[in-house]
């Protein structure tokens, strides 16, 4: 992996950890989600861009607002999706 992808992955993990932080303080944490949800969605859109960023940002916004869904690591999952390199059938079968 190159340094840019590593930095992006670290940022994604950090963003997910901030989202998890609302579990630390049960009552005040959910109130914090009201402020964190739009910020998180905007960062998601800016980070991934295009239709993936728009749909992912909307999903992230809803995920942060609804109680009990903060465990979904949406930033990290999107990073994995964008950086997954699919192999061709020849590479999988190793035809020479």
JSON list of C-alpha atoms in Angstrom, two decimals:
[
{"chain": "A", "resi": 1, "resn": "UNK", "atom": "CA", "xyz": [0.00, 0.00, 0.00]},
{"chain": "A", "resi": 2, "resn": "UNK", "atom": "CA", "xyz": [1.20, 3.49, -0.64]},
{"chain": "A", "resi": 3, "resn": "UNK", "atom": "CA", "xyz": [1.32, 6.23, 2.02]},
{"chain": "A", "resi": 4, "resn": "UNK", "atom": "CA", "xyz": [-1.76, 8.03, 0.68]},
{"chain": "A", "resi": 5, "resn": "UNK", "atom": "CA", "xyz": [-3.94, 4.93, 1.12]},
{"chain": "A", "resi": 6, "resn": "UNK", "atom": "CA", "xyz": [-2.51, 4.37, 4.60]},
{"chain": "A", "resi": 7, "resn": "UNK", "atom": "CA", "xyz": [-3.30, 7.95, 5.59]},
{"chain": "A", "resi": 8, "resn": "UNK", "atom": "CA", "xyz": [-6.81, 7.57, 4.23]},
{"chain": "A", "resi": 9, "resn": "UNK", "atom": "CA", "xyz": [-7.33, 4.33, 6.13]},
{"chain": "A", "resi": 10, "resn": "UNK", "atom": "CA", "xyz": [-6.09, 5.92, 9.35]},
{"chain": "A", "resi": 11, "resn": "UNK", "atom": "CA", "xyz": [-8.45, 8.85, 8.83]},
{"chain": "A", "resi": 12, "resn": "UNK", "atom": "CA", "xyz": [-11.36, 6.46, 8.20]},
{"chain": "A", "resi": 13, "resn": "UNK", "atom": "CA", "xyz": [-10.58, 4.48, 11.35]},
{"chain": "A", "resi": 14, "resn": "UNK", "atom": "CA", "xyz": [-10.34, 7.72, 13.35]},
{"chain": "A", "resi": 15, "resn": "UNK", "atom": "CA", "xyz": [-13.69, 8.92, 12.00]},
{"chain": "A", "resi": 16, "resn": "UNK", "atom": "CA", "xyz": [-15.32, 5.61, 12.95]},
{"chain": "A", "resi": 17, "resn": "UNK", "atom": "CA", "xyz": [-13.78, 5.79, 16.44]},
{"chain": "A", "resi": 18, "resn": "UNK", "atom": "CA", "xyz": [-15.20, 9.29, 16.93]},
{"chain": "A", "resi": 19, "resn": "UNK", "atom": "CA", "xyz": [-18.61, 7.91, 15.97]},
{"chain": "A", "resi": 20, "resn": "UNK", "atom": "CA", "xyz": [-18.17, 5.08, 18.50]},
{"chain": "A", "resi": 21, "resn": "UNK", "atom": "CA", "xyz": [-17.31, 7.59, 21.23]},
{"chain": "A", "resi": 22, "resn": "UNK", "atom": "CA", "xyz": [-20.98, 8.34, 21.77]},
{"chain": "A", "resi": 23, "resn": "UNK", "atom": "CA", "xyz": [-21.29, 4.99, 23.52]},
{"chain": "A", "resi": 24, "resn": "UNK", "atom": "CA", "xyz": [-18.94, 6.27, 26.26]},
{"chain": "A", "resi": 25, "resn": "UNK", "atom": "CA", "xyz": [-21.55, 8.63, 27.74]},
{"chain": "A", "resi": 26, "resn": "UNK", "atom": "CA", "xyz": [-24.99, 7.03, 27.30]},
{"chain": "A", "resi": 27, "resn": "UNK", "atom": "CA", "xyz": [-27.35, 10.03, 27.59]},
{"chain": "A", "resi": 28, "resn": "UNK", "atom": "CA", "xyz": [-25.05, 12.83, 26.46]},
{"chain": "A", "resi": 29, "resn": "UNK", "atom": "CA", "xyz": [-23.61, 10.67, 23.70]},
{"chain": "A", "resi": 30, "resn": "UNK", "atom": "CA", "xyz": [-26.88, 10.49, 21.82]},
{"chain": "A", "resi": 31, "resn": "UNK", "atom": "CA", "xyz": [-27.19, 14.28, 22.10]},
{"chain": "A", "resi": 32, "resn": "UNK", "atom": "CA", "xyz": [-23.67, 14.52, 20.65]},
{"chain": "A", "resi": 33, "resn": "UNK", "atom": "CA", "xyz": [-24.83, 12.47, 17.66]},
{"chain": "A", "resi": 34, "resn": "UNK", "atom": "CA", "xyz": [-27.16, 15.31, 16.70]},
{"chain": "A", "resi": 35, "resn": "UNK", "atom": "CA", "xyz": [-24.11, 17.52, 16.18]},
{"chain": "A", "resi": 36, "resn": "UNK", "atom": "CA", "xyz": [-21.77, 14.78, 14.93]},
{"chain": "A", "resi": 37, "resn": "UNK", "atom": "CA", "xyz": [-24.10, 13.31, 12.26]},
{"chain": "A", "resi": 38, "resn": "UNK", "atom": "CA", "xyz": [-24.01, 16.26, 9.81]},
{"chain": "A", "resi": 39, "resn": "UNK", "atom": "CA", "xyz": [-20.26, 16.79, 10.32]},
{"chain": "A", "resi": 40, "resn": "UNK", "atom": "CA", "xyz": [-19.58, 13.10, 9.76]},
{"chain": "A", "resi": 41, "resn": "UNK", "atom": "CA", "xyz": [-21.78, 12.99, 6.64]},
{"chain": "A", "resi": 42, "resn": "UNK", "atom": "CA", "xyz": [-20.04, 16.04, 5.15]},
{"chain": "A", "resi": 43, "resn": "UNK", "atom": "CA", "xyz": [-16.58, 14.59, 5.82]},
{"chain": "A", "resi": 44, "resn": "UNK", "atom": "CA", "xyz": [-17.73, 11.29, 4.28]},
{"chain": "A", "resi": 45, "resn": "UNK", "atom": "CA", "xyz": [-18.91, 13.05, 1.12]},
{"chain": "A", "resi": 46, "resn": "UNK", "atom": "CA", "xyz": [-15.72, 15.15, 0.83]},
{"chain": "A", "resi": 47, "resn": "UNK", "atom": "CA", "xyz": [-13.48, 12.15, 1.47]},
{"chain": "A", "resi": 48, "resn": "UNK", "atom": "CA", "xyz": [-15.06, 9.76, -1.04]},
{"chain": "A", "resi": 49, "resn": "UNK", "atom": "CA", "xyz": [-16.84, 12.09, -3.48]},
{"chain": "A", "resi": 50, "resn": "UNK", "atom": "CA", "xyz": [-19.18, 11.22, -6.35]},
{"chain": "A", "resi": 51, "resn": "UNK", "atom": "CA", "xyz": [-22.20, 8.99, -5.97]},
{"chain": "A", "resi": 52, "resn": "UNK", "atom": "CA", "xyz": [-20.45, 6.76, -3.42]},
{"chain": "A", "resi": 53, "resn": "UNK", "atom": "CA", "xyz": [-19.75, 9.77, -1.23]},
{"chain": "A", "resi": 54, "resn": "UNK", "atom": "CA", "xyz": [-23.29, 11.12, -1.58]},
{"chain": "A", "resi": 55, "resn": "UNK", "atom": "CA", "xyz": [-25.06, 7.84, -0.84]},
{"chain": "A", "resi": 56, "resn": "UNK", "atom": "CA", "xyz": [-22.52, 6.87, 1.81]},
{"chain": "A", "resi": 57, "resn": "UNK", "atom": "CA", "xyz": [-22.78, 10.28, 3.44]},
{"chain": "A", "resi": 58, "resn": "UNK", "atom": "CA", "xyz": [-26.57, 10.00, 3.61]},
{"chain": "A", "resi": 59, "resn": "UNK", "atom": "CA", "xyz": [-26.27, 6.50, 5.08]},
{"chain": "A", "resi": 60, "resn": "UNK", "atom": "CA", "xyz": [-23.65, 7.73, 7.54]},
{"chain": "A", "resi": 61, "resn": "UNK", "atom": "CA", "xyz": [-25.89, 10.63, 8.60]},
{"chain": "A", "resi": 62, "resn": "UNK", "atom": "CA", "xyz": [-28.80, 8.29, 9.31]},
{"chain": "A", "resi": 63, "resn": "UNK", "atom": "CA", "xyz": [-26.53, 5.75, 11.01]},
{"chain": "A", "resi": 64, "resn": "UNK", "atom": "CA", "xyz": [-25.18, 8.39, 13.40]},
{"chain": "A", "resi": 65, "resn": "UNK", "atom": "CA", "xyz": [-28.63, 9.78, 14.22]},
{"chain": "A", "resi": 66, "resn": "UNK", "atom": "CA", "xyz": [-30.37, 6.47, 14.93]},
{"chain": "A", "resi": 67, "resn": "UNK", "atom": "CA", "xyz": [-29.59, 5.02, 18.36]},
{"chain": "A", "resi": 68, "resn": "UNK", "atom": "CA", "xyz": [-27.74, 1.73, 18.42]},
{"chain": "A", "resi": 69, "resn": "UNK", "atom": "CA", "xyz": [-26.22, 1.89, 14.93]},
{"chain": "A", "resi": 70, "resn": "UNK", "atom": "CA", "xyz": [-22.96, 3.64, 15.82]},
{"chain": "A", "resi": 71, "resn": "UNK", "atom": "CA", "xyz": [-21.15, 0.31, 15.75]},
{"chain": "A", "resi": 72, "resn": "UNK", "atom": "CA", "xyz": [-21.19, 0.23, 11.92]},
{"chain": "A", "resi": 73, "resn": "UNK", "atom": "CA", "xyz": [-17.71, 1.27, 10.70]},
{"chain": "A", "resi": 74, "resn": "UNK", "atom": "CA", "xyz": [-19.04, 3.03, 7.60]},
{"chain": "A", "resi": 75, "resn": "UNK", "atom": "CA", "xyz": [-15.84, 5.00, 6.81]},
{"chain": "A", "resi": 76, "resn": "UNK", "atom": "CA", "xyz": [-13.63, 1.93, 7.05]},
{"chain": "A", "resi": 77, "resn": "UNK", "atom": "CA", "xyz": [-16.05, -0.21, 5.05]},
{"chain": "A", "resi": 78, "resn": "UNK", "atom": "CA", "xyz": [-16.11, 2.37, 2.25]},
{"chain": "A", "resi": 79, "resn": "UNK", "atom": "CA", "xyz": [-12.31, 2.59, 2.29]},
{"chain": "A", "resi": 80, "resn": "UNK", "atom": "CA", "xyz": [-12.13, -1.19, 1.93]},
{"chain": "A", "resi": 81, "resn": "UNK", "atom": "CA", "xyz": [-14.65, -1.11, -0.92]},
{"chain": "A", "resi": 82, "resn": "UNK", "atom": "CA", "xyz": [-12.78, 1.63, -2.80]},
{"chain": "A", "resi": 83, "resn": "UNK", "atom": "CA", "xyz": [-9.36, 0.05, -2.32]},
{"chain": "A", "resi": 84, "resn": "UNK", "atom": "CA", "xyz": [-10.32, -3.55, -3.04]},
{"chain": "A", "resi": 85, "resn": "UNK", "atom": "CA", "xyz": [-8.59, -4.79, -6.15]},
{"chain": "A", "resi": 86, "resn": "UNK", "atom": "CA", "xyz": [-10.66, -7.46, -7.83]},
{"chain": "A", "resi": 87, "resn": "UNK", "atom": "CA", "xyz": [-8.76, -10.21, -9.53]},
{"chain": "A", "resi": 88, "resn": "UNK", "atom": "CA", "xyz": [-9.46, -11.50, -13.00]},
{"chain": "A", "resi": 89, "resn": "UNK", "atom": "CA", "xyz": [-10.59, -15.13, -13.36]},
{"chain": "A", "resi": 90, "resn": "UNK", "atom": "CA", "xyz": [-7.16, -16.00, -14.81]},
{"chain": "A", "resi": 91, "resn": "UNK", "atom": "CA", "xyz": [-5.46, -14.64, -11.67]},
{"chain": "A", "resi": 92, "resn": "UNK", "atom": "CA", "xyz": [-7.80, -16.61, -9.42]},
{"chain": "A", "resi": 93, "resn": "UNK", "atom": "CA", "xyz": [-7.31, -19.89, -11.32]},
{"chain": "A", "resi": 94, "resn": "UNK", "atom": "CA", "xyz": [-3.62, -19.09, -12.03]},
{"chain": "A", "resi": 95, "resn": "UNK", "atom": "CA", "xyz": [-3.71, -20.11, -15.68]},
{"chain": "A", "resi": 96, "resn": "UNK", "atom": "CA", "xyz": [-0.29, -19.81, -17.23]}
]
